[in-house]
Each structure stands twice: as C-alpha cells, then as structure tokens.
Amino acid sequence: MTQEALAGARVLELAGVEGVYCTRLLANLGADVLKVEPPGGSAERNLGPFYHGEPHPDKSLHFFYYNVDKKSITLNLETSEGREMFRRLVASRDILVETTRPGYLDGLGIGYEALNKINPRLVMTSITPFGLTGPYRDYKSTDLVSQAMGGLLYVMGYPDTPPVIVGGGDQAYHMASVHASVATLIALHHAEMTGEGQQVDVAIHQCIPIFMQRIMLTYAATGKNMVRIGMDSQYPIYRHFKCRDGWMYVTLRDRWSEFVQWLLEEEAADDLADPRYQEEAYRNEQRRHIDDVFQRFVQIKSMTDVCREAQKRRIWALPVNSVQNIYSDPQLVDRQYFIPVSYPELGDEIVYPGVPYRLAESPATIHRRAPLVGEHNREVYCQELGLTEQHLEALKANGIV
Amino acid sequence: MEGRPLEGVRILDFTHWLAGPAATAHAAELGAQVIKVESIQHYDGARARGIGPDHHYEYSPTYNHFNRNKLGITLNLQDPQGATIARQLVKISDVVIDNFPAGLMERFGLGYEALRALNPTIVLISMAAFGQVGPWRTYHSFASPMAQFAGLYELTGEPGGDTCNISIGGLDPVTGILGGFALMTALQYRQRTGKGIHIDYAQMEAATTLTGDVVADYSVNGRNQTRRGNAHPFAAPHGAYPCRESDTWVAIAVFSDDEFQGLCRAMGREELLHDRRFSTGPDRWSNRTELDALVAQWTAQHEPGEATVVLQAHGVAAGTVHSTRSILEDPQLRARGVFEEVERAYVGRIVYPVSPMRVLHRERQPSKPAPTLGEHNELVLGEVLGLPQRVMEELARDQVIGKESLATEP
C-alpha cells in the first residue's frame, strides 16, 4: 500500500492570493488541506480568467488552479459562534496557513497566542506583505507593489521604458509561498520532534531580495547599481537567438573554449579564436559582437540541431516557449506532466501543470478539482465536529456558515 | 527552546551552481548539518563567477551567499577512495541531494539503489533541471532558459514590444527552494512511515507551475496570453509612476472603489471622485491612459518614499520601486534585520539577505560564512567519520582531498 508523502498532515487554510500556492504545494503531496472561506466564498473566486469567459464564483480558472486538491468550508469569523467553530478545527490540525492583515486574528481573539493554548503543537504560518513587525507592518500591498518594494521591478524592462512587472502570474506571491511552504514543513518537523509548535512569519517584501541575490551581492561587492537592460545582458551569449524555425535561449556561462571550438569546426568563428577573447572582461566588453557572430551562425539552423549540438558541449540551450507550446513540449509530454482534472459540474476536463515531483513508491498527482463554495460544510461540520443537521441549518440561517 | 528546528538532521549535499545550494540553504540556516561536497578537480560552478585575483574561486558572491552555514569538504568521486568515503558518509546521513543531470550519481556509485543498500532509510532528492526520465534527462540547464521555457519571458514586457531579459532577477531561487520543499516533504514521509524515499524533482516542471492560470486560460479558453506591461485586468491605475528625480518611481495598484477614493484624496484631487470617466472599476480600466497621466502628474512632484507614505495613509497599496542601492536603506528591511553582515575569508565583511522566514520569539543565530574549498575536511572526515591522520595525509597526497583547486574552471 503506497502512501502519499504528506498524508496525515492536516492543514487549515485561511489564505488569499498571497498564500494559496503554498497550500496547493502541500495539498498536491497529500496533505489534507481545508480551506476556510467567508460565507458566499473567497474574493479569489472573483479573479479571472474564467471558464469560457463567464464570471462566476465557481468558474474562476485562477481559483481552480490554486485550489485543486483542497476541501472548502464557509465560516464567518466575525461571529462568536464562527470563532468557536474555528477553534475546534484548529484543535485537530497540525498547520494553519493564513494571510490576514497583521493583528486581525489577535483582535478576534484567535491570534497565535490564543490558538497555541488550544493546540500547543500548532504550526501557524503567517504570510503578510511586510511581515508581522517593523514600520511597514500595516501597509497595504499587491503583487506589483511587492515586486517594486523588493527591488525586482526596477531592473525589469528597458532603459527608456518604465519598470515592468514580471508577468505570467503573481510572482511575488509565488516566491513568498515557496518560502512559506519550506518554513512550514521545517516548523512541522520541529513540532513532531519536540511537541512544540510555533508561528512562522513570512514577509513577501523580504522574499524578493533573495530572487535578486546575484545583483544584490554584486552591488555589495562592487558598488555597481544594476539598471534595466531590456534583452541585453552583462555577458555574451546569454539571451535569445533566432534560428531558422524559432527562437532559442542560449546561456554560455563558462564554456567559452567549447563554444569557440564548435564555431571553428563549422568555419563560423569569425575572429573569436583571437587570444584576446580568453579574457572574460574582454568578452563581456565585446558581447554584442559575439552575439552577432552566433546569431549569423544559428539563423540557418533548426532549433533541434542547435539544442543538440549545444547540449553536447554543455552549453545550455532551450527553445523559447509561449504558453501555447509548453503543452506540446516533448520533455513534459514524455514525463506525462500535464494532468487532466475532471469538472463534472461543467461537464468538462481541465488540463493543468501537474506536480513537479515524482516520488518512488508514493503518488504525486492532482486528484480532485477545486472545491465549490461551501462544498465540504456538511462533511466537516456534521461528520468531523459532530453538529446535527438542524444545528448546521441554524448556522446557515444566521449567516455563520 | 534552545535548539534550532532541524538540529540533528544531516544532509550530504552534492549540489552546485545556484538552485541546488538554494534548496539546502534554509535547512542549513535552521540547524541542519549540511555537508557540501566539492572536489579540488571540480569545484562548484558558482565559484567561477568570482572576481578576485588569487584563489578566484573564493570570491563568488553567489557561492558565498547560498552556502552560508554549511560545512565544506572536497572529495574526488572519480577516485575509488573518494567514492568509498562518500559511501561512508551516506551511512551516517539522513538526506542525500544532488542537481546533476540524470545518470551522474549512478556513475559515482551513488544511485538510489546503491544508497539504499548502504542506508535503508536514506532520502534522496534528485533535482536535475529536466528530471530523471524523458528525452532531455541528460541535458543541462540554468535558470534563465527555464524561466523562458515556462513562458515568463513571453509574458514580461510592454505590449507589442520586445520581452526583456528577466535573468537578472533569476528564477533559480524559486525552483531551488522548491527543492528544499521536496527535501522537507521526504523527511516528513520518512518520519511517518519509517521508510526512505527517492524524489525525482524536475525544475523545468516547477517553473511551469509559476504560470498556471495563464496555462489554464489557454487550455480552456484557447487564449494565448502575451505581454501586457503593467496593466492588470482588475486594477487601474496599476503600474510604476515616475517621481521627481530621474529614474525614480513609485508603484501604485488600485483595485477597489475605496482605494480609488483614497488615491484621489491623497493627490488632493477630490473632484475626480465625481468624474464619470472613473466611477467604477471597469470605467477606470477603459480610461486608464488618462488616469495614468493624472497620477503621473502628481507623482512627478514627489519622492517615491514620500508618495508611499501619503498613499498608504489613505489606504492605497503603494511602494517605492527600489533599486539595489536604495533597498539596502529600506527601513522595513532594516528593522527586520534582513541584511546580515558576515565576515568571510578572502572577501571580508559583506552584507547578505537572510532567510525571509522568522521564527517568532527566538533569537536568530548569526550565520557562519560559506566554507572555503575543503575547509571542513578535518572536521567531517577526521572527527565525524574518524579517519586517522595517516589516512587523511594519504588522501591529500593522492589528490582525493585538498584545499587548493587544481582546476581553472569547474
């Protein structure tokens, strides 16, 4: 009998867009994640893109993506009975991941100190824009503002255009969620060893400088303040090149001699065999010329040929993907990475990027579509907490569930 | 509680470059004993970015950042004596982790089956760029090719314009830290089942999870999204607005009506509250070009920090677009002790950003510097493994261990 890696870990999620990727990671590897939404459903459900472009709380593709494999209940924490239910749920969970504004849960009497009394082993991971301490603790933020404050936005874009956000999703939130997921499991490990829970304070603002470590540390070492460089790079062969049938991204790094050898073999080296190019500083200075020589070399070749020849020489080359061709990528297809998830209510199946882990002897896949609003109310309130049907109806009537 | 959360966990770390060392950085900072294995024949490639003259491989900012708090040893795995010592270390470790292309660990006699024979509950995390199966399993990669592979380049930049090189804020730390998540997941599994496990973690796959809802939009609606600058379908204004000094900016994001009202008041433009071009979210979105111009008019009179304070006081999400230089002065990051000075051989005192997780109510322990090449050979091989002095000398003579690199490149 195989077991999922995190099977048995019970997680309560009180998270918005900032933290849902963290709990998705936990859920995909088998943790039992129960999402707590306010009555009517979380604000995430109003975020597009929507299924067939129809805005509806149970049709947000954004919500679908981040909430697969989770269960969901609705609960109004601003009522005393709602908070009582919440305390009862916390008592039997290992982990609480939350993204409410600093001090909000304390104000309701369900902050870390209070929850620790109910469940001393609880790991409470708080993901907030600027952290639970410091002068900006009460500032509002968004993904854009976090990318800006963390130093990422400033270096993205062209010298003559405004700084531009790194797209494709809320990348500052992803960054924070990734850190939070590791921190949560480290704290869980500790709780299991010692019986002692703790609160983990993850500041989204603070996760970005790590993303930027190379330029931060170069600044620290040399005083060079990186500016926006568009498609340029500090190094030669560290960018897009156009092949006969599409664009490749090629990274040369430290393989200069292999690179020149390759070009020499095909009589396309121009002057690059000149000994002056042995000096890295000279190469960096001449990077545009080197890029031009290579561009002329690859423009008549196919992407497959360039990729194979480069990889043979440990020069790192990959095709440039749009979202469209990620799906047909031979490596991902071979690894059966994309997982169709069935949505019976829509009479449809949606294909998602899967779980980036393969575990020998333990499955890692997406099992279940994202939950509908309040889908697991009966299961959790009646079966787990032992409420009667009448009691649940009364909670509904009073706007608590 | 005195100890750090991962005290007692020993990780044998064969990773190099950036993503791999990032995967074990948190564990090292939070108390695990991480033994980093390099060799005098092949040092960690990240060291090649060093900028010093003598012992150039001791100056790399990236290496010195991601390997703080780790122990460093050298071991030539291509020499039978080196491979034997590696196997002895496997016996006393909890985790083995590598980011080689598929097949290399097997060549060193360190594949999962071999490891399991030595230590039945060992955990192996293989974090090759493309994973352990598939036609590209032996390919090499680096963060920026993978970022573009996942569509991040395609999705970053001005609409209709070129993409930009996002590698300067490389993606490695993200896919790397997800390797750390795999590591902690494997330890959980072992704790719950008493069994070891091998995790095949493909960084290319992890990269694609960062564009998930765009991918779903394509898969369901057939829409191939592309660059849209700073525009956000649910917010306006939303972007970086120029401030008084050249190339200084403030980021502003307005989603709700309340936030818009706050913005108008902050700018002293209450008349805009009644302007029908901007009454609702969709109105503001349709007229965002005019709105952007109005906001830019106001921001141009201010410093970014000043604008931030005023906007935040009116409930508007706003913040300085920090450059690397100005971020080091950020009061919030300073108050939270984000930048830590560490004294290290060759480079002296340098400021490093620390782990963004805080474990509350406990003193953070100062970081130890990244090891110099082979710095902990005596500690790990001599004291921990118990190799006699005579054997250590022989190993050094045979160039199985050492402290001076023989290689000019990794």
PDB file of N, CA and C in Angstrom, chain A residues 209-271:
ATOM      1  N   PRO A 209      14.400  40.133  -2.330  1.00  0.00           N
ATOM      2  CA  PRO A 209      15.866  40.289  -2.422  1.00  0.00           C
ATOM      3  C   PRO A 209      16.594  38.960  -2.650  1.00  0.00           C
ATOM      4  N   ILE A 210      16.004  37.845  -2.227  1.00  0.00           N
ATOM      5  CA  ILE A 210      16.640  36.546  -2.462  1.00  0.00           C
ATOM      6  C   ILE A 210      16.568  36.212  -3.955  1.00  0.00           C
ATOM      7  N   PHE A 211      15.446  36.576  -4.566  1.00  0.00           N
ATOM      8  CA  PHE A 211      15.254  36.417  -6.006  1.00  0.00           C
ATOM      9  C   PHE A 211      16.329  37.211  -6.753  1.00  0.00           C
ATOM     10  N   MET A 212      16.786  38.283  -6.120  1.00  0.00           N
ATOM     11  CA  MET A 212      17.694  39.247  -6.729  1.00  0.00           C
ATOM     12  C   MET A 212      19.121  39.047  -6.267  1.00  0.00           C
ATOM     13  N   GLN A 213      19.405  37.919  -5.643  1.00  0.00           N
ATOM     14  CA  GLN A 213      20.660  37.822  -4.903  1.00  0.00           C
ATOM     15  C   GLN A 213      21.896  38.169  -5.725  1.00  0.00           C
ATOM     16  N   ARG A 214      21.882  37.793  -7.010  1.00  0.00           N
ATOM     17  CA  ARG A 214      23.113  37.988  -7.788  1.00  0.00           C
ATOM     18  C   ARG A 214      23.451  39.473  -7.914  1.00  0.00           C
ATOM     19  N   ILE A 215      22.419  40.282  -8.259  1.00  0.00           N
ATOM     20  CA  ILE A 215      22.756  41.695  -8.434  1.00  0.00           C
ATOM     21  C   ILE A 215      22.940  42.395  -7.095  1.00  0.00           C
ATOM     22  N   MET A 216      22.251  41.896  -6.073  1.00  0.00           N
ATOM     23  CA  MET A 216      22.437  42.491  -4.743  1.00  0.00           C
ATOM     24  C   MET A 216      23.864  42.290  -4.273  1.00  0.00           C
ATOM     25  N   LEU A 217      24.346  41.075  -4.474  1.00  0.00           N
ATOM     26  CA  LEU A 217      25.675  40.759  -3.962  1.00  0.00           C
ATOM     27  C   LEU A 217      26.756  41.379  -4.832  1.00  0.00           C
ATOM     28  N   THR A 218      26.461  41.519  -6.131  1.00  0.00           N
ATOM     29  CA  THR A 218      27.413  42.217  -6.983  1.00  0.00           C
ATOM     30  C   THR A 218      27.508  43.672  -6.541  1.00  0.00           C
ATOM     31  N   TYR A 219      26.346  44.240  -6.184  1.00  0.00           N
ATOM     32  CA  TYR A 219      26.354  45.617  -5.675  1.00  0.00           C
ATOM     33  C   TYR A 219      27.182  45.695  -4.396  1.00  0.00           C
ATOM     34  N   ALA A 220      26.920  44.731  -3.510  1.00  0.00           N
ATOM     35  CA  ALA A 220      27.658  44.743  -2.241  1.00  0.00           C
ATOM     36  C   ALA A 220      29.163  44.655  -2.491  1.00  0.00           C
ATOM     37  N   ALA A 221      29.551  43.853  -3.487  1.00  0.00           N
ATOM     38  CA  ALA A 221      30.972  43.636  -3.718  1.00  0.00           C
ATOM     39  C   ALA A 221      31.614  44.753  -4.535  1.00  0.00           C
ATOM     40  N   THR A 222      30.863  45.353  -5.471  1.00  0.00           N
ATOM     41  CA  THR A 222      31.493  46.277  -6.422  1.00  0.00           C
ATOM     42  C   THR A 222      30.881  47.673  -6.426  1.00  0.00           C
ATOM     43  N   GLY A 223      29.712  47.848  -5.787  1.00  0.00           N
ATOM     44  CA  GLY A 223      29.051  49.152  -5.800  1.00  0.00           C
ATOM     45  C   GLY A 223      28.313  49.440  -7.094  1.00  0.00           C
ATOM     46  N   LYS A 224      28.196  48.440  -7.987  1.00  0.00           N
ATOM     47  CA  LYS A 224      27.503  48.648  -9.266  1.00  0.00           C
ATOM     48  C   LYS A 224      25.999  48.475  -9.078  1.00  0.00           C
ATOM     49  N   ASN A 225      25.231  49.551  -9.338  1.00  0.00           N
ATOM     50  CA  ASN A 225      23.782  49.529  -9.161  1.00  0.00           C
ATOM     51  C   ASN A 225      23.143  49.117 -10.481  1.00  0.00           C
ATOM     52  N   MET A 226      22.603  47.904 -10.557  1.00  0.00           N
ATOM     53  CA  MET A 226      22.046  47.372 -11.802  1.00  0.00           C
ATOM     54  C   MET A 226      20.858  48.208 -12.276  1.00  0.00           C
ATOM     55  N   VAL A 227      20.842  48.484 -13.564  1.00  0.00           N
ATOM     56  CA  VAL A 227      19.700  49.205 -14.145  1.00  0.00           C
ATOM     57  C   VAL A 227      19.005  48.311 -15.176  1.00  0.00           C
ATOM     58  N   ARG A 228      17.921  48.809 -15.752  1.00  0.00           N
ATOM     59  CA  ARG A 228      17.186  47.997 -16.730  1.00  0.00           C
ATOM     60  C   ARG A 228      17.987  47.864 -18.021  1.00  0.00           C
ATOM     61  N   ILE A 229      18.034  46.645 -18.562  1.00  0.00           N
ATOM     62  CA  ILE A 229      18.869  46.408 -19.738  1.00  0.00           C
ATOM     63  C   ILE A 229      18.098  45.745 -20.881  1.00  0.00           C
ATOM     64  N   GLY A 230      16.764  45.634 -20.758  1.00  0.00           N
ATOM     65  CA  GLY A 230      15.996  45.017 -21.845  1.00  0.00           C
ATOM     66  C   GLY A 230      16.460  43.609 -22.129  1.00  0.00           C
ATOM     67  N   MET A 231      16.756  43.313 -23.399  1.00  0.00           N
ATOM     68  CA  MET A 231      17.213  41.958 -23.739  1.00  0.00           C
ATOM     69  C   MET A 231      18.726  41.834 -23.638  1.00  0.00           C
ATOM     70  N   ASP A 232      19.392  42.927 -23.340  1.00  0.00           N
ATOM     71  CA  ASP A 232      20.847  42.874 -23.222  1.00  0.00           C
ATOM     72  C   ASP A 232      21.205  42.033 -21.989  1.00  0.00           C
ATOM     73  N   SER A 233      22.470  41.762 -21.843  1.00  0.00           N
ATOM     74  CA  SER A 233      22.939  41.007 -20.687  1.00  0.00           C
ATOM     75  C   SER A 233      24.308  41.530 -20.336  1.00  0.00           C
ATOM     76  N   GLN A 234      24.780  41.183 -19.156  1.00  0.00           N
ATOM     77  CA  GLN A 234      26.141  41.587 -18.804  1.00  0.00           C
ATOM     78  C   GLN A 234      27.166  40.716 -19.512  1.00  0.00           C
ATOM     79  N   TYR A 235      26.703  39.562 -19.997  1.00  0.00           N
ATOM     80  CA  TYR A 235      27.622  38.568 -20.554  1.00  0.00           C
ATOM     81  C   TYR A 235      27.278  38.275 -22.009  1.00  0.00           C
ATOM     82  N   PRO A 236      28.252  37.789 -22.788  1.00  0.00           N
ATOM     83  CA  PRO A 236      27.926  37.361 -24.148  1.00  0.00           C
ATOM     84  C   PRO A 236      27.140  36.043 -24.124  1.00  0.00           C
ATOM     85  N   ILE A 237      26.375  35.787 -25.168  1.00  0.00           N
ATOM     86  CA  ILE A 237      25.607  34.529 -25.314  1.00  0.00           C
ATOM     87  C   ILE A 237      24.849  34.222 -24.024  1.00  0.00           C
ATOM     88  N   TYR A 238      23.896  35.089 -23.750  1.00  0.00           N
ATOM     89  CA  TYR A 238      23.115  34.931 -22.533  1.00  0.00           C
ATOM     90  C   TYR A 238      21.762  35.554 -22.842  1.00  0.00           C
ATOM     91  N   ARG A 239      21.129  35.070 -23.920  1.00  0.00           N
ATOM     92  CA  ARG A 239      19.922  35.739 -24.421  1.00  0.00           C
ATOM     93  C   ARG A 239      19.237  34.900 -25.498  1.00  0.00           C
ATOM     94  N   HIS A 240      18.230  35.496 -26.137  1.00  0.00           N
ATOM     95  CA  HIS A 240      17.523  34.848 -27.255  1.00  0.00           C
ATOM     96  C   HIS A 240      18.332  34.909 -28.552  1.00  0.00           C
ATOM     97  N   PHE A 241      18.246  33.844 -29.345  1.00  0.00           N
ATOM     98  CA  PHE A 241      18.777  33.861 -30.709  1.00  0.00           C
ATOM     99  C   PHE A 241      17.742  33.266 -31.644  1.00  0.00           C
ATOM    100  N   LYS A 242      17.700  33.819 -32.874  1.00  0.00           N
ATOM    101  CA  LYS A 242      16.671  33.373 -33.802  1.00  0.00           C
ATOM    102  C   LYS A 242      17.221  32.283 -34.708  1.00  0.00           C
ATOM    103  N   CYS A 243      16.658  31.093 -34.621  1.00  0.00           N
ATOM    104  CA  CYS A 243      17.034  30.009 -35.519  1.00  0.00           C
ATOM    105  C   CYS A 243      16.096  30.033 -36.725  1.00  0.00           C
ATOM    106  N   ARG A 244      16.324  29.087 -37.635  1.00  0.00           N
ATOM    107  CA  ARG A 244      15.506  29.018 -38.851  1.00  0.00           C
ATOM    108  C   ARG A 244      14.020  28.889 -38.503  1.00  0.00           C
ATOM    109  N   ASP A 245      13.724  28.098 -37.464  1.00  0.00           N
ATOM    110  CA  ASP A 245      12.322  27.773 -37.189  1.00  0.00           C
ATOM    111  C   ASP A 245      11.841  28.281 -35.829  1.00  0.00           C
ATOM    112  N   GLY A 246      12.547  29.223 -35.231  1.00  0.00           N
ATOM    113  CA  GLY A 246      12.041  29.772 -33.969  1.00  0.00           C
ATOM    114  C   GLY A 246      13.180  30.291 -33.103  1.00  0.00           C
ATOM    115  N   TRP A 247      12.830  30.758 -31.922  1.00  0.00           N
ATOM    116  CA  TRP A 247      13.820  31.359 -31.036  1.00  0.00           C
ATOM    117  C   TRP A 247      14.342  30.351 -30.022  1.00  0.00           C
ATOM    118  N   MET A 248      15.638  30.497 -29.734  1.00  0.00           N
ATOM    119  CA  MET A 248      16.264  29.683 -28.687  1.00  0.00           C
ATOM    120  C   MET A 248      16.806  30.620 -27.613  1.00  0.00           C
ATOM    121  N   TYR A 249      16.857  30.129 -26.398  1.00  0.00           N
ATOM    122  CA  TYR A 249      17.559  30.867 -25.360  1.00  0.00           C
ATOM    123  C   TYR A 249      18.858  30.126 -25.065  1.00  0.00           C
ATOM    124  N   VAL A 250      19.960  30.816 -25.173  1.00  0.00           N
ATOM    125  CA  VAL A 250      21.257  30.145 -25.018  1.00  0.00           C
ATOM    126  C   VAL A 250      22.066  30.822 -23.913  1.00  0.00           C
ATOM    127  N   THR A 251      22.604  30.001 -23.030  1.00  0.00           N
ATOM    128  CA  THR A 251      23.426  30.501 -21.925  1.00  0.00           C
ATOM    129  C   THR A 251      24.796  29.858 -22.014  1.00  0.00           C
ATOM    130  N   LEU A 252      25.814  30.686 -22.204  1.00  0.00           N
ATOM    131  CA  LEU A 252      27.148  30.136 -22.410  1.00  0.00           C
ATOM    132  C   LEU A 252      27.878  29.867 -21.101  1.00  0.00           C
ATOM    133  N   ARG A 253      27.719  30.795 -20.153  1.00  0.00           N
ATOM    134  CA  ARG A 253      28.428  30.712 -18.879  1.00  0.00           C
ATOM    135  C   ARG A 253      29.922  30.494 -19.098  1.00  0.00           C
ATOM    136  N   ASP A 254      30.461  29.397 -18.578  1.00  0.00           N
ATOM    137  CA  ASP A 254      31.922  29.243 -18.560  1.00  0.00           C
ATOM    138  C   ASP A 254      32.447  28.356 -19.691  1.00  0.00           C
ATOM    139  N   ARG A 255      31.662  28.152 -20.754  1.00  0.00           N
ATOM    140  CA  ARG A 255      32.082  27.199 -21.785  1.00  0.00           C
ATOM    141  C   ARG A 255      32.676  27.897 -23.002  1.00  0.00           C
ATOM    142  N   TRP A 256      33.473  28.910 -22.786  1.00  0.00           N
ATOM    143  CA  TRP A 256      33.981  29.689 -23.904  1.00  0.00           C
ATOM    144  C   TRP A 256      34.795  28.848 -24.887  1.00  0.00           C
ATOM    145  N   SER A 257      35.737  28.036 -24.369  1.00  0.00           N
ATOM    146  CA  SER A 257      36.609  27.303 -25.307  1.00  0.00           C
ATOM    147  C   SER A 257      35.810  26.282 -26.118  1.00  0.00           C
ATOM    148  N   GLU A 258      34.839  25.620 -25.484  1.00  0.00           N
ATOM    149  CA  GLU A 258      33.992  24.672 -26.215  1.00  0.00           C
ATOM    150  C   GLU A 258      33.173  25.401 -27.279  1.00  0.00           C
ATOM    151  N   PHE A 259      32.730  26.590 -26.923  1.00  0.00           N
ATOM    152  CA  PHE A 259      31.924  27.407 -27.828  1.00  0.00           C
ATOM    153  C   PHE A 259      32.725  27.778 -29.078  1.00  0.00           C
ATOM    154  N   VAL A 260      33.949  28.253 -28.865  1.00  0.00           N
ATOM    155  CA  VAL A 260      34.780  28.658 -29.995  1.00  0.00           C
ATOM    156  C   VAL A 260      35.132  27.437 -30.844  1.00  0.00           C
ATOM    157  N   GLN A 261      35.418  26.322 -30.189  1.00  0.00           N
ATOM    158  CA  GLN A 261      35.731  25.084 -30.888  1.00  0.00           C
ATOM    159  C   GLN A 261      34.581  24.689 -31.834  1.00  0.00           C
ATOM    160  N   TRP A 262      33.372  24.790 -31.321  1.00  0.00           N
ATOM    161  CA  TRP A 262      32.167  24.464 -32.108  1.00  0.00           C
ATOM    162  C   TRP A 262      32.100  25.347 -33.365  1.00  0.00           C
ATOM    163  N   LEU A 263      32.290  26.639 -33.169  1.00  0.00           N
ATOM    164  CA  LEU A 263      32.226  27.565 -34.306  1.00  0.00           C
ATOM    165  C   LEU A 263      33.376  27.333 -35.293  1.00  0.00           C
ATOM    166  N   LEU A 264      34.561  27.005 -34.746  1.00  0.00           N
ATOM    167  CA  LEU A 264      35.702  26.727 -35.619  1.00  0.00           C
ATOM    168  C   LEU A 264      35.436  25.509 -36.498  1.00  0.00           C
ATOM    169  N   GLU A 265      34.860  24.458 -35.879  1.00  0.00           N
ATOM    170  CA  GLU A 265      34.559  23.240 -36.622  1.00  0.00           C
ATOM    171  C   GLU A 265      33.635  23.533 -37.803  1.00  0.00           C
ATOM    172  N   GLU A 266      32.791  24.501 -37.638  1.00  0.00           N
ATOM    173  CA  GLU A 266      31.839  24.804 -38.718  1.00  0.00           C
ATOM    174  C   GLU A 266      32.242  26.061 -39.495  1.00  0.00           C
ATOM    175  N   GLU A 267      33.491  26.456 -39.305  1.00  0.00           N
ATOM    176  CA  GLU A 267      34.068  27.599 -40.027  1.00  0.00           C
ATOM    177  C   GLU A 267      33.217  28.855 -39.897  1.00  0.00           C
ATOM    178  N   ALA A 268      32.769  29.108 -38.666  1.00  0.00           N
ATOM    179  CA  ALA A 268      31.909  30.268 -38.451  1.00  0.00           C
ATOM    180  C   ALA A 268      32.391  31.106 -37.273  1.00  0.00           C
ATOM    181  N   ALA A 269      33.683  30.956 -36.949  1.00  0.00           N
ATOM    182  CA  ALA A 269      34.174  31.579 -35.719  1.00  0.00           C
ATOM    183  C   ALA A 269      34.523  33.053 -35.870  1.00  0.00           C
ATOM    184  N   ASP A 270      34.556  33.557 -37.118  1.00  0.00           N
ATOM    185  CA  ASP A 270      34.947  34.959 -37.336  1.00  0.00           C
ATOM    186  C   ASP A 270      36.289  35.194 -36.636  1.00  0.00           C
ATOM    187  N   ASP A 271      36.387  36.225 -35.782  1.00  0.00           N
ATOM    188  CA  ASP A 271      37.661  36.485 -35.102  1.00  0.00           C
ATOM    189  C   ASP A 271      37.679  35.952 -33.665  1.00  0.00           C
TER     190      ASP A 271
END
